[in-house]
């Protein structure tokens, strides 16, 4: 095409393409130009949109735990209501081209923007699609300005008031965008260079954020000696930093507005400049942190990386790698050096808006006047101007300084006016002291979840405050305790049921054997005790089951002589696994059992009537020889004499392999008719036990 050569005229091509440079041409080749450039900026818009997630994570990780959700919600309303404000008025103030009112200071037209309404002919179908793409890109950039302000007013601004403030910030930002990027803008005509919004976005948001945090005053107890304000989640803050890092590639590379006409090369340079600036800023921040604090401070690292990327946005498309490295490193130094100044002036900046967006944007605009180099092919990219290092002229530097000063003054004045009017309105601006103490998550959103458990009330609250504000916290804590108690009760109930079921099964097996004994799970057999005074309650009506305990003598930790026949036998043995186990049998019976033989190992007892009976449990398995040598047997036999009283004998038996240390002692006393006679004698060594059985609960009937 003969006319195609003119569209590649580098001296006439404008970087910001609200109207595509091939607007007046019509051919299949031109359609391809529109398509390629539109896909580029639409893809960049998608990447820029993810920055809102990064801002949300960075801010929620930097504020107190009781305001995490609120700050995330504010980033959502920045897109919702900020986008509504930009669509209705903001885009028109920036790029309105209504000819009768066309001027260098503010745009007019394109309100409630509808490209289909403006381009309804078939010949303008390409420009219609391009207008949609360019509007999406500009909307993504504009809403980041209000998001910057959300971090500055964190934990102090009311949600409804902030929604109104965010809409106003969008309108404030619209005018600097017109000055810098519209072809009729006052600074664009002077030759200002700002590819990706260093002045029109970051500087506007940074200065309004500074005015807002000064106007709202610091958070309560922020600058006290015992201040406890810390980052609630450094992990979220670092994750947000990564997302912002990623999103800035979309801003800087997308700000060349396409890839045709040689602009893809500028996009590649912008991407490399972005990563090199962040490398320089991050390395500088890490070095300063180790030198200053001997540790790597998280806020130093975040400020160094993000501030370096902001500073390169103005010159990214024409920056060399070493330019970006130097600019990013210097910006990192400024961002860290400003922190003690803010603390000394008691300026409460929870998220670091001033060091990241304000100081770095000022330095970024100045750096253009020093390092800017005119492109070899697209000379119009820098408005045919170069910086001090390449032209030895201060012209570009003066233009950059004038633009910076004007935008700072305008944004500060309009931002302060907006804050003042909102604070004096019925909405108010700052939350009350007790609302700040409780936190916006409860006040604004009624949340009573995990974060509420970490709330700390710094002073006693009044009755009215407690009833109206802390009701949610109190209710949540009570419910949490109740649920925890119910879980413990259910677990204990299940455990008891399992134990009872196991006991019932073992008891049923024992009753089936007819010995009235119950295994206790440790190799021992527990025999039930009958009350001699109430023999009618010893068994159930059918004669089976365990005996019932008497209410008078039921395990009351009292020792009293009972008119019963009892035998206690303790033997040490070891099962087949080689480990030692101790088995104990205790029997307390109301009368003699005809099937229980008298043990032959027991020593004779004096003064025991022949009518009394002694019952002893027979061993159920045999221990290993190594442990059998150290086996002991203790037998206690007591019988009740009808006429003379009670006699008791204790017999201690020890194996022949170990010397006996017990001397035989006899004690006898007769106090009254029911007195007790006791005698301790040495018993012979016990005999070997029988081999293990398959069913220990049902031992053989033959004696060992």
Steps between C-alpha positions, in 0.01 A plus 500: 500500500620844416353655812643241734840663510361807668357313793844384601636856514686485830503874543120520487394193702350566843564242772171539685251382243150595611442527128699240309761639266343310204154637567454657158619199299290204390646171379563146612850599610360779715254259658796285601668802662193570709467140605863460608508823699160437660600151615817645652331762715208276593741237627689768689171618655435151633842494663449847647170389650681234704685782675189564706553159657858599572396829658243319711745239629772757564267728694322224694834354603627840615205608716372359828324165508168662590499699172619241249162435342404866489808602305439222249141618457624853432711369214188337358293819517788685332429298189122505538426862582825636359423331171150644505638848559756465222247369247250775574730803520870418543570378147326807357705739715819331381439440129179681413532657156188708463637765266316811619641453851836353411778640727842402648378465860194278503323276255132513424284241333485120500311498830328170581728364231345286226727442197218342303305823534797706380599265214181370340615478139649195331810694399587568863466143626874470572502821701201377698688189611811702572302743715375216718854370544649841582221577749567173685871578520445853632239379749748246642758775548260753653359268766850432634520866607208462742639167621817682606295729724332203672829398656561849636166517687511141622337428841366855534258587218135398495406272215215716365716810514783319328273393214418864436866598534603233248256634242636853550862382466413352160372838387805678642729264308318564174643848455874413532436216253368760255801727558756224443348260243238678293637657184344831606635481857704788635806296599478264205547797271801609706663161446455323836597132504298260715429166337322304776348747745783601730346846540141454383433194720758433773577860586131591519421204726814551710444868580128452574596208724747718690243778546243244615721332760604838641141622506369189673783505756681183615331185618438481873815438702701476176795704624491400866808337645310173553336506157410151376403586141671245280440324171220251553629269226842561342432197281195666343695822458779320313251309287335831411842636406547216253159566343576870465838415354326286240235763429754770430620313195152550361505872578846577364500271197138581417560873514660496154141447379567222251759302314461627143700779346812393689342545844552134596865590542412770753284247684796264529719781633231592753482142630877476541511841669234384746690192613837678513361785709349253748830312518689817580243613755477162670878457525538848646223447754647169616846653539369796700293275722794277593731795558248694706321230699711183453180337374294499182200714587188410302379858463841608368488228236144582393561873483825457309355278228170679445643852513763410241230378258296817549803715425565329166144536367563845351800400287448124463452486122826680417714391795816299470563222754762694691270802507235289668750350746622841615155660514359207698790497747471872572125472543550218753735722704241780506219265601694370802644838599152656521376251761669656809391844378137388499536355850662819627215707359240251637362431153328163517539320167389140561575360154787721384315720254743791538825309440360275227284736295588860590875529541570247226266669251665837561842346446375312193385820330833669577693195373338544158660841469838344573503156331247531216639404159323575176407183314678442171187410305200629698617849581147604591505258793684765704353799315834546324674587828789346698626524855798675648747213443429480124420858402673708769179697506277574799190544288354156566600511866321834547187367330504195728544716812220736395264212437594342836447817699167576331356155555615494863342838572177424317454152650581614854255791483211306348566199724495713813178668387335163444612371841378816673157491338447132576606540863252786547218312332252281691701196391811608684843369408682345792368224720456565871753390757312192617417400141869516416576298812254224409598500134328561169443128438236500774375856464464512122440134413369332816761229482560276802744244373861399548637852508272598788682255725813711463336827596644679802292756687745762615277662765168425675190585300185671619176309538349657192809424295510144622136440412511659155849416375644198680188288483629318195832423666340374819253283312773348290715416801207338681410292198862397457523385861168315475605317186833408653329368813253298294782342301679399820180357649426300185854364491479397866160341444627295207799390704279390791269309268795321344635408843160378617457291188842343547426438868162343420654267245775390738253467788268291288784264411595470865143432607471237229791317666314511829778642716337836570828680413566787260831564323624855534711510178836469677512125549326530839167357611279708725251305710190673631453541871178396674373659813477240768225688672272502198536167325167542330648764265808304392354372175231585253164337508615233259814424700736636233694821452727694727402555861357831605694730727355592835430868549663505844836336433540587130865599453506773759878473554445357847678190637287278718512126579240321294345167591606357162738246365765667280816402320745742330769362271762701312738337253760652269517337167579591139292430190635348185630836372775503761368804690412476865142531603342487839179316561293548809195314613275628777204300624250599760229245539207476734549128560717204409513383140496122480682498163802708613776285650720617783852590368760249606785756501354702785654458843286357779314755703452469870165515664309483170185288520470213261160614392633814329592494131770684303471568132793574274511572124702254303770638265397509135835503318865429560774761499841469345774335707693828519217670681375200690806508725398837636134408542332574831181367644304661779199329649270650757240274649243601750220299645229567744469283801156451630598487862846649551521794252708574185843366406725643230820361349745665257734275307793638297676265260826575313693293250808315606716699261458818705573519873210576720489840665183444692527361849221299646302702749206395707256745642212392713250705686172414652302805611144383519259244371542634142875569518739400218798267515778559238817302425769549231689189390731412210334312219673261257579612145204492259481238235533565127195631315318321223568580128306782334145424396294618209228625734641641825150581622414128515791325681514119533328344794795281605735631766859594417 
